[in-house]
Short mmCIF file of C-alpha atoms in Angstrom, two decimals:
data_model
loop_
_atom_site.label_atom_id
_atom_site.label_comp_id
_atom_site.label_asym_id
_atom_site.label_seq_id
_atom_site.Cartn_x
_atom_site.Cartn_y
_atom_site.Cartn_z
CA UNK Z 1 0.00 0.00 0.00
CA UNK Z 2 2.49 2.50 -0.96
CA UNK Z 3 0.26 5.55 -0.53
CA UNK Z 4 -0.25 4.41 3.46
CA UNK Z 5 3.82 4.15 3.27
CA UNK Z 6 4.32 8.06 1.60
CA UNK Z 7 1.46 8.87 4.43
CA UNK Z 8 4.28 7.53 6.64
CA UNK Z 9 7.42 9.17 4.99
CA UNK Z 10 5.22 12.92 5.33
CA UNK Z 11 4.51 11.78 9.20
CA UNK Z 12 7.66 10.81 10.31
CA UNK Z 13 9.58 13.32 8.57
CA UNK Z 14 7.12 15.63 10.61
CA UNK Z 15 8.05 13.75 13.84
CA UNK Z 16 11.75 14.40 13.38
CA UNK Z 17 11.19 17.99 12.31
CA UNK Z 18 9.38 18.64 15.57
CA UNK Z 19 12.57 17.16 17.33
CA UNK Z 20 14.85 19.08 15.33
CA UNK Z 21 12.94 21.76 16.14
CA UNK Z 22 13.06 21.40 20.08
CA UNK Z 23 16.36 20.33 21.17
CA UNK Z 24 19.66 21.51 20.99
CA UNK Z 25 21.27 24.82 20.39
CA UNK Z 26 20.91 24.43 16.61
CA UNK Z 27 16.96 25.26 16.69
CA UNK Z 28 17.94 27.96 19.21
CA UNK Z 29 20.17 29.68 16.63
CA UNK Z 30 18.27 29.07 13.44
CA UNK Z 31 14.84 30.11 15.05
CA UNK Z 32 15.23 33.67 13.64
CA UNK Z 33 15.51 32.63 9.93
CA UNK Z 34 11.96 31.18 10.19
CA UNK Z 35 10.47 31.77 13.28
CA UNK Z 36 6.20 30.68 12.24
CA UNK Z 37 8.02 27.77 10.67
CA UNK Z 38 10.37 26.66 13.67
CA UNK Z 39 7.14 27.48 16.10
CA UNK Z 40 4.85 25.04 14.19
CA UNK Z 41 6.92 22.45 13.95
CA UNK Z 42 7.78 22.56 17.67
CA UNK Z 43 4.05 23.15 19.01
CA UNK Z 44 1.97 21.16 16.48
CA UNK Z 45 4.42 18.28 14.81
CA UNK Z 46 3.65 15.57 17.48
CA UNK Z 47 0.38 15.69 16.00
CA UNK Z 48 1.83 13.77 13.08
CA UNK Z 49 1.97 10.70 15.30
CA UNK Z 50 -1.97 10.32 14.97
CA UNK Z 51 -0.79 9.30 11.91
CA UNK Z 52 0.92 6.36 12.52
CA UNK Z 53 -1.75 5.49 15.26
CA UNK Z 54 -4.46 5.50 12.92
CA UNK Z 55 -2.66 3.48 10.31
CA UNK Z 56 -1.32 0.65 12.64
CA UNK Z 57 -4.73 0.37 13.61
CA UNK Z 58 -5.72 -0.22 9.94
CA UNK Z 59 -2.87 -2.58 9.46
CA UNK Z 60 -3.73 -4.31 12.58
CA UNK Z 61 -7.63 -4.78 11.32
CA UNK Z 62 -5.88 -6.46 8.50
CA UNK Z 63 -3.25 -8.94 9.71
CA UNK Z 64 -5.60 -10.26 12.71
CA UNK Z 65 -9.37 -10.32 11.54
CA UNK Z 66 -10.10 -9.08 8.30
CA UNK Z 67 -13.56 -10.20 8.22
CA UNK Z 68 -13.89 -9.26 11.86
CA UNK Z 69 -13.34 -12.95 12.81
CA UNK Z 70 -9.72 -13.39 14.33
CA UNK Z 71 -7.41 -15.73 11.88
CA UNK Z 72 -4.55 -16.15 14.17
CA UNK Z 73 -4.00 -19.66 15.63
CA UNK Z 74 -1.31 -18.79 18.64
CA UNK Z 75 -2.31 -15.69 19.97
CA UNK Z 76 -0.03 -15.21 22.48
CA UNK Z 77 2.66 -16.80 19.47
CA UNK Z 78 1.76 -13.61 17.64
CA UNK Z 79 2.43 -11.04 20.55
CA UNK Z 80 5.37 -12.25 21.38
CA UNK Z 81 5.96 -12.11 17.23
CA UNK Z 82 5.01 -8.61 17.56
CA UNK Z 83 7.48 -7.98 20.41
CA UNK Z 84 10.07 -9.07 18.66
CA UNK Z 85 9.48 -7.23 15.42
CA UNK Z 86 9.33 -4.02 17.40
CA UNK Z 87 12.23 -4.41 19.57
CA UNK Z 88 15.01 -5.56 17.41
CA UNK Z 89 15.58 -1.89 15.83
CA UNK Z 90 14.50 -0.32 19.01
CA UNK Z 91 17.10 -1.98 21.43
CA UNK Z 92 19.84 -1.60 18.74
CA UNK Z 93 18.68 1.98 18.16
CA UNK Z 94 18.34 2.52 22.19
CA UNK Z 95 22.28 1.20 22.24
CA UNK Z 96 23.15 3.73 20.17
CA UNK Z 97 21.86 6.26 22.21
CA UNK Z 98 23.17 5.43 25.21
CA UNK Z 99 26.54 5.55 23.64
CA UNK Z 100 25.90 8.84 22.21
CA UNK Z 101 24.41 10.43 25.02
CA UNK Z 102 27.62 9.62 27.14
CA UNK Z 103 29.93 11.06 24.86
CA UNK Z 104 27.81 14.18 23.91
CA UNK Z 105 26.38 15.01 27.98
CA UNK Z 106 29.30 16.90 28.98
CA UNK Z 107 28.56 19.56 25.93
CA UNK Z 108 24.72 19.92 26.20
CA UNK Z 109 22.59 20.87 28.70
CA UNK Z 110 20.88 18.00 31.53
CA UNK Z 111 17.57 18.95 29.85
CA UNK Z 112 18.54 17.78 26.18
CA UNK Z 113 20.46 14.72 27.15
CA UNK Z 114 19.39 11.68 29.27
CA UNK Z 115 20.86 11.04 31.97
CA UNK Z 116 22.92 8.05 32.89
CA UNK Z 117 20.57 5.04 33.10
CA UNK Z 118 19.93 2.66 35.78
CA UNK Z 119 20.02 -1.25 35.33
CA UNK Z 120 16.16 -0.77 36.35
CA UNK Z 121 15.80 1.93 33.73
CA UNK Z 122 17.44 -0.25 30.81
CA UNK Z 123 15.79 -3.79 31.71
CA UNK Z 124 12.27 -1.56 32.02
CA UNK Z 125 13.04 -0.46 28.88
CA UNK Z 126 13.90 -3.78 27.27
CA UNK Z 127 10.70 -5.21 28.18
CA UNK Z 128 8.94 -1.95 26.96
CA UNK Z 129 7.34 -1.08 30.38
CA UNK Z 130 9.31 1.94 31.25
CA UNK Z 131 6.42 4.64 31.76
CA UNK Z 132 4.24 1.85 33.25
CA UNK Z 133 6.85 1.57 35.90
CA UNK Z 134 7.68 5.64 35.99
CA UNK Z 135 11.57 5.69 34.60
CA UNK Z 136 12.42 8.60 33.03
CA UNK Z 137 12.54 7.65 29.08
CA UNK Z 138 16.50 6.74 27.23
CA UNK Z 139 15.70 8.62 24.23
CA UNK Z 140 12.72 10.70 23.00
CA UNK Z 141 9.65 8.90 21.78
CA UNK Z 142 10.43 5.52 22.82
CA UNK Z 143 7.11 5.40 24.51
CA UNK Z 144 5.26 5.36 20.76
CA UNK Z 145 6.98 1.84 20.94
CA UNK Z 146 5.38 0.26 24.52
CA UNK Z 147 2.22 1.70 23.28
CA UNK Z 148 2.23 -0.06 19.79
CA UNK Z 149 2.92 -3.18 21.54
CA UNK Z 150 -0.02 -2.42 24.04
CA UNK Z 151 -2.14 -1.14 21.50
CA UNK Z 152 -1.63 -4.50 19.06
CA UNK Z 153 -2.21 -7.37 21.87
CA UNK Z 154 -5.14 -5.01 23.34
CA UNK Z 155 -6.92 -5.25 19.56
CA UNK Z 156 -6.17 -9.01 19.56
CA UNK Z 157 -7.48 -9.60 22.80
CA UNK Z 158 -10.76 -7.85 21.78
CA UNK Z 159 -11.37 -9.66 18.28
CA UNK Z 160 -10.30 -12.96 19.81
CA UNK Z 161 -12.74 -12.80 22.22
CA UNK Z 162 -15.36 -14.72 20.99
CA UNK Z 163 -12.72 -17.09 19.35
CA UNK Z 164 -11.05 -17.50 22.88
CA UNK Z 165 -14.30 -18.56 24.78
CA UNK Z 166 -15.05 -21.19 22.02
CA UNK Z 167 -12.32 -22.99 22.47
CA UNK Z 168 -12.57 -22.64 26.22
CA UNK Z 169 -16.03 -24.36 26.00
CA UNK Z 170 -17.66 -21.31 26.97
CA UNK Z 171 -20.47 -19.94 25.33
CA UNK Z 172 -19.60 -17.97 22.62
CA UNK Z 173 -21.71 -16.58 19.85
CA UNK Z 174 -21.37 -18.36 16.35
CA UNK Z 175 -21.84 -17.01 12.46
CA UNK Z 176 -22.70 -13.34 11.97
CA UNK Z 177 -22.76 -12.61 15.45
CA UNK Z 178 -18.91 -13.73 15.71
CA UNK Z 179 -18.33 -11.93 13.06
CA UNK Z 180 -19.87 -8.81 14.04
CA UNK Z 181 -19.31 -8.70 18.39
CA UNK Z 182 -15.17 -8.01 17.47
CA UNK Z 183 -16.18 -5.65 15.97
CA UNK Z 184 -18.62 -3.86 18.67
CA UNK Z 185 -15.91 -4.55 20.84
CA UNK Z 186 -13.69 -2.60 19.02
CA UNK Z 187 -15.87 0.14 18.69
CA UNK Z 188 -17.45 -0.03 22.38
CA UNK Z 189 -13.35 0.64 23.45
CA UNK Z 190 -13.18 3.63 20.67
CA UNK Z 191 -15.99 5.54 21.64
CA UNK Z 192 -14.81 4.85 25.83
CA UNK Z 193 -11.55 6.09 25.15
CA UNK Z 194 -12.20 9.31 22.64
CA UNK Z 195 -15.11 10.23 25.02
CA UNK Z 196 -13.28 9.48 28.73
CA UNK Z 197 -9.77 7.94 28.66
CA UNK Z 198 -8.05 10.42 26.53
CA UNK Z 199 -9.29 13.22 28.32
CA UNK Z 200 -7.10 11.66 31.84
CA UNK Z 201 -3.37 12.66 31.28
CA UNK Z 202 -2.56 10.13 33.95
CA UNK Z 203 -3.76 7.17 31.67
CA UNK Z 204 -1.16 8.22 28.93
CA UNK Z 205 1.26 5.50 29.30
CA UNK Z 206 -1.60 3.39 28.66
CA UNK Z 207 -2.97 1.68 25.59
CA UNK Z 208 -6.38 2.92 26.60
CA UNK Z 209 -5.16 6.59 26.39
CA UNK Z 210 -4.57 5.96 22.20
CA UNK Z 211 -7.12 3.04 21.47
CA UNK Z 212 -9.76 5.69 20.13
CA UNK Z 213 -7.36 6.56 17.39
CA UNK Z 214 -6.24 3.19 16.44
CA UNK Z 215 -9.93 1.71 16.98
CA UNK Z 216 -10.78 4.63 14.20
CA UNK Z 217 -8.27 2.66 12.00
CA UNK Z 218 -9.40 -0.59 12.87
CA UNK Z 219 -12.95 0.40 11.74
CA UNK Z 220 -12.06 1.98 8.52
CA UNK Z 221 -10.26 -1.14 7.49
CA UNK Z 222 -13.72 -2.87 8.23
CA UNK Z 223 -15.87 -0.34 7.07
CA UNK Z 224 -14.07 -0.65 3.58
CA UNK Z 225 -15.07 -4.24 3.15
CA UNK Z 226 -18.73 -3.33 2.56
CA UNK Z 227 -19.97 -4.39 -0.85
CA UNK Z 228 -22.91 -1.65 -0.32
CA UNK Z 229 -22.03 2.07 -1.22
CA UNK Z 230 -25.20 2.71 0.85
CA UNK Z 231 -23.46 0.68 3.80
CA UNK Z 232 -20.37 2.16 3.62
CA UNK Z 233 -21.51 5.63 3.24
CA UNK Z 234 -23.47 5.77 6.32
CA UNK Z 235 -20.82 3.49 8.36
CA UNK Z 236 -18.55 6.71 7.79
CA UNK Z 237 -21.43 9.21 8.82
CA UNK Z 238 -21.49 7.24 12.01
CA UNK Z 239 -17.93 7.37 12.71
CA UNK Z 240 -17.74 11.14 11.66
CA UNK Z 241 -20.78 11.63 14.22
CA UNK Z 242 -19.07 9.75 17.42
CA UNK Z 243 -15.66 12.36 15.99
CA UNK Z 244 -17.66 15.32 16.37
CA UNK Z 245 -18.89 14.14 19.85
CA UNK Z 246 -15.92 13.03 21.17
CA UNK Z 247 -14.89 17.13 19.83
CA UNK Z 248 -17.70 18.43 21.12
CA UNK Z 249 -17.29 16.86 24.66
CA UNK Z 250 -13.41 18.17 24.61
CA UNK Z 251 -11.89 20.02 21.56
CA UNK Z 252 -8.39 17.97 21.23
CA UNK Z 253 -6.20 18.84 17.74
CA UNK Z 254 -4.75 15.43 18.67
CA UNK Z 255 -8.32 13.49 18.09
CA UNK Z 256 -9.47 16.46 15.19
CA UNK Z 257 -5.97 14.83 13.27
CA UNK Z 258 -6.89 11.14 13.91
CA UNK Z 259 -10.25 11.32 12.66
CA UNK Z 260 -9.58 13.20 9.14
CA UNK Z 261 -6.63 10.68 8.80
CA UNK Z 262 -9.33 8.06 9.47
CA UNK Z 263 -11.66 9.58 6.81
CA UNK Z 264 -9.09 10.39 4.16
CA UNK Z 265 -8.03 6.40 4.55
CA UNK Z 266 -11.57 5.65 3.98
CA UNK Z 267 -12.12 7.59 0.99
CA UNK Z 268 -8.77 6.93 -0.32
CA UNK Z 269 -9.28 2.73 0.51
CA UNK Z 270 -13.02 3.27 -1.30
CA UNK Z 271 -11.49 4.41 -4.29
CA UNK Z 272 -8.71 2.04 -4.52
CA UNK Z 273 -6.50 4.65 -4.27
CA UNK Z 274 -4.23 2.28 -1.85
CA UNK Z 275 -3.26 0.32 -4.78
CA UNK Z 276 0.41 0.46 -6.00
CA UNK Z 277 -1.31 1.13 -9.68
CA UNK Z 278 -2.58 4.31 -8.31
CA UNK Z 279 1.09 5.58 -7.10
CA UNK Z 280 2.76 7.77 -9.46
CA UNK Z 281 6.58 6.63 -10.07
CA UNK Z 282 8.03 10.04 -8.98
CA UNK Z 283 7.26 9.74 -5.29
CA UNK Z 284 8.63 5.78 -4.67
CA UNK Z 285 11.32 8.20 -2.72
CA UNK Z 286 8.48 9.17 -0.29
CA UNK Z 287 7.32 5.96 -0.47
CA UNK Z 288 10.84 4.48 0.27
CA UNK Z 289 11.03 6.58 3.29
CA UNK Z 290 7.83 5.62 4.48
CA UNK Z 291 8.87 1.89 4.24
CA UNK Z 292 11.68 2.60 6.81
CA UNK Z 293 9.72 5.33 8.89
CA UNK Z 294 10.08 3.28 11.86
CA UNK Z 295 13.96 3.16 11.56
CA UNK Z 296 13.93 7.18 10.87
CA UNK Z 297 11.51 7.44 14.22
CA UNK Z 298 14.23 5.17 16.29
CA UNK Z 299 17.61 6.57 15.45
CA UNK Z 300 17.13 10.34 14.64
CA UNK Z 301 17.78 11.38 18.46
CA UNK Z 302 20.91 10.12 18.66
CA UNK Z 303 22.48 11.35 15.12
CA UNK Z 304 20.75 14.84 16.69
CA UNK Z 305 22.23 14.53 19.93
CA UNK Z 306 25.72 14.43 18.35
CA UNK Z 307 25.40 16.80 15.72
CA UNK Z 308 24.07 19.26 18.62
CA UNK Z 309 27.06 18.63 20.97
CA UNK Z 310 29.26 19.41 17.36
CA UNK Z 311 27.54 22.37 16.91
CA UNK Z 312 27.99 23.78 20.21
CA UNK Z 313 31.87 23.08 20.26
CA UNK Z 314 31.99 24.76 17.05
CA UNK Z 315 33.97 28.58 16.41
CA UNK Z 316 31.10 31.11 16.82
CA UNK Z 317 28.52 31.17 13.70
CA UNK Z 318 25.42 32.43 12.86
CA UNK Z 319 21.68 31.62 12.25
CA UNK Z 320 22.47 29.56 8.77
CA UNK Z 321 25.52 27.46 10.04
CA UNK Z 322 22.70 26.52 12.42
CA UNK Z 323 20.22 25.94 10.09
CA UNK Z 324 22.44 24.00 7.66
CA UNK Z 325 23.24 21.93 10.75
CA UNK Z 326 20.09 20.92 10.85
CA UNK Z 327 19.52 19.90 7.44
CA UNK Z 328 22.29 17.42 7.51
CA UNK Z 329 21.25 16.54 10.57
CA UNK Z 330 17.81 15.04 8.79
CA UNK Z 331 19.76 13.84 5.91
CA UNK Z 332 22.56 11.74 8.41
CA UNK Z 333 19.61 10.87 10.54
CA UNK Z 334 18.00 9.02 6.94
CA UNK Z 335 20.97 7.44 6.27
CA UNK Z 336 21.31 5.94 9.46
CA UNK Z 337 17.94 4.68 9.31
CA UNK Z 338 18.93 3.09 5.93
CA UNK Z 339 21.49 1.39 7.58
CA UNK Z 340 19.33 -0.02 10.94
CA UNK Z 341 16.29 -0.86 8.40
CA UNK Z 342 18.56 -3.06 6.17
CA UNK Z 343 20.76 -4.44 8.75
CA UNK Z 344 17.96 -5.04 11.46
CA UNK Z 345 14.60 -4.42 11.03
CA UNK Z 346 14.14 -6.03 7.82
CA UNK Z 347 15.30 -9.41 9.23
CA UNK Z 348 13.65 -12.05 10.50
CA UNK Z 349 13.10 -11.80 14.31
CA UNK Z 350 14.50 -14.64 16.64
CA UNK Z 351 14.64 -14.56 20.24
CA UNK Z 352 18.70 -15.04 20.02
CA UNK Z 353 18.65 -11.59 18.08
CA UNK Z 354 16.43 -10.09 20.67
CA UNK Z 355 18.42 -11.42 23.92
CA UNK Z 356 21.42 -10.36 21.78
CA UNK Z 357 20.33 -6.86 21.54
CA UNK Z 358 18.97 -6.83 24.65
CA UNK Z 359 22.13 -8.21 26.59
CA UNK Z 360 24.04 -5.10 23.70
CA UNK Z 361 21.83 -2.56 25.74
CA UNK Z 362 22.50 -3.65 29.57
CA UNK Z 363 26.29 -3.67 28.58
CA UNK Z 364 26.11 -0.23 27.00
CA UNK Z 365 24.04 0.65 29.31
CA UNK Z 366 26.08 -0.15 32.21
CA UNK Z 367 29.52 0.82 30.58
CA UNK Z 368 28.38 4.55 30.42
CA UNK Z 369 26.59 4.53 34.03
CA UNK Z 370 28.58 6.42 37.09
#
């Protein structure tokens, strides 16, 4: 689906911007070339990771049940798939960090650069539980990774429901109805958590926090199988409707991006615009960067953290050394993600890579700690 991967490439690119745009004396010194520009990116650009929430939702509607009945044999096989899919780039990318921060902390401020971790922080980190347990995060927006993980076994749990008390021997409803209570599930969770859970800060760390925005993707994907135009059309009026409400009960830009995401997929999956026969040649770059979004999202800090501490050693400069640091900044960040996508995320995951990486990461980790 190479127009959900250039959706990607835009969001991600977005994500790093709004990093660039926050840390480090680089953004500092280029702010005055641009400042609307610099502001945007550093208020607004997390918005961009609706995005990715809305579309792993779709994804996930895909992969698990795309009838709405759950096709996975092994659940708890497939989460601990899914575990080890997301962590292999994220411990080797974490690693990296680590490194990085120890060598660039004496030259940036406490506020831009972790601190030394803690064998608690690292192994919390490892098993992706870090803001459950309250330790302060390795490197910035490692949590969108605990949350994917929650967010993925929460939707399996829901559309294997039915599946689950089957086999149990417990009464469980058969035909339609098994088809269709996944999918009230799923929605029953959406409308809970646009209308009450996001609105409690203190629930953030939690999948229930973000399972409005993926359950919006989760239903598209659904919604999208309809044969009727007629059923379709007013399945997307309803969702719209429960968007507005969830607005109208609290205004949040966060939930206002989800849902058009959410409705552009739906329109854009209607018309078969997902196909790769649809997707002009001239943007497979996009598309390409898209592809290995999740390698851009994991390593960027780091190659930022050490450009940053370069900068600041640097002769005194002005506003455009600044801002031409942080163009090559993006482009070394890229090409670093090239590197972790084809060396380790594209590969197959095994549980000797992942104690590997992991063991990589309480080394590092405890190397660098004083």
């Amino acid at each position: 689906m190479p127009l959900l991967d250039a959706a990607k490439g835009v969001a991600c690119a977005v994500i790093v911007g709004h990093h660039l745009s926050r840390y480090g004396p680089m953004p500092a010194g280029a702010y005055a070339l641009a400042p609307d520009f610099f502001a945007w990116l550093a208020d607004e650009g997390r918005l961009a990771v609706q995005v990715f929430l809305v579309i792993a939702g779709f994804l996930a509607a895909a992969s698990l049940a795309p009838d709405g009945t759950l096709r996975v044999e092994r659940p708890v096989a497939r989460i601990l798939q899914r575990y080890g899919r997301l962590v292999m780039p994220y411990l080797a990318a974490l690693t990296v960090c680590v490194l990085v921060a120890a060598v660039a902390r004496p030259w940036l401020d406490e506020e831009v650069v972790p601190a030394s971790p803690t064998l608690g922080q690292l192994i919390a980190h490892g098993l992706l539980l870090q803001d459950l347990l309250g330790y302060e995060s390795l490197s910035t927006g490692v949590w969108y990774v605990a949350i994917d993980f929650q967010l993925f076994a929460l939707a399996l749990f829901l559309v294997g429901l039915p599946s689950m008390l089957r086999r149990a021997g417990g009464s469980a409803p058969h035909g339609l109805r098994a088809r269709w209570l996944p999918m009230a599930l799923v929605s029953g969770l959406a409308v809970a958590s646009l209308a009450l859970f996001n609105r409690n800060a203190g629930l953030d760390g939690t999948a229930f926090y973000f399972f409005g925005t993926y359950g919006l993707g989760m239903l598209v994907f659904w919604i999208g199988r309809a044969t009727r135009f007629s059923t379709w059309q007013s399945a997307i009026a309803l969702i719209a409707l429960v968007g507005a409400g969830a607005l109208a009960i609290d205004w949040r830009s966060r939930i206002a991006t989800a849902l058009l995401t959410a409705l552009l997929i739906a329109i854009a999956q209607r018309r078969n615009w997902l196909s790769p026969k649809h997707w002009p040649t001239m943007a497979r770059p996009l598309v390409r960067l898209g592809r290995m979004s999740y390698s851009l999202f994991l390593i960027h800090f780091p190659v930022l953290l050490a450009m940053n501490a370069a900068v600041a050693n640097a002769r005194p400069h002005g506003s455009w050394f600044d801002a031409c640091g942080l163009v090559v900044t993006f482009g070394l960040s890229v090409s670093a993600a090239a590197l972790l996508y084809r060396w380790v995320e594209t590969r197959p995951a095994s549980w000797r890579a992942v104690f590997t990486l992991f063991a990589a990461l309480l080394v590092s980790g405890i190397a660098v700690s004083h």
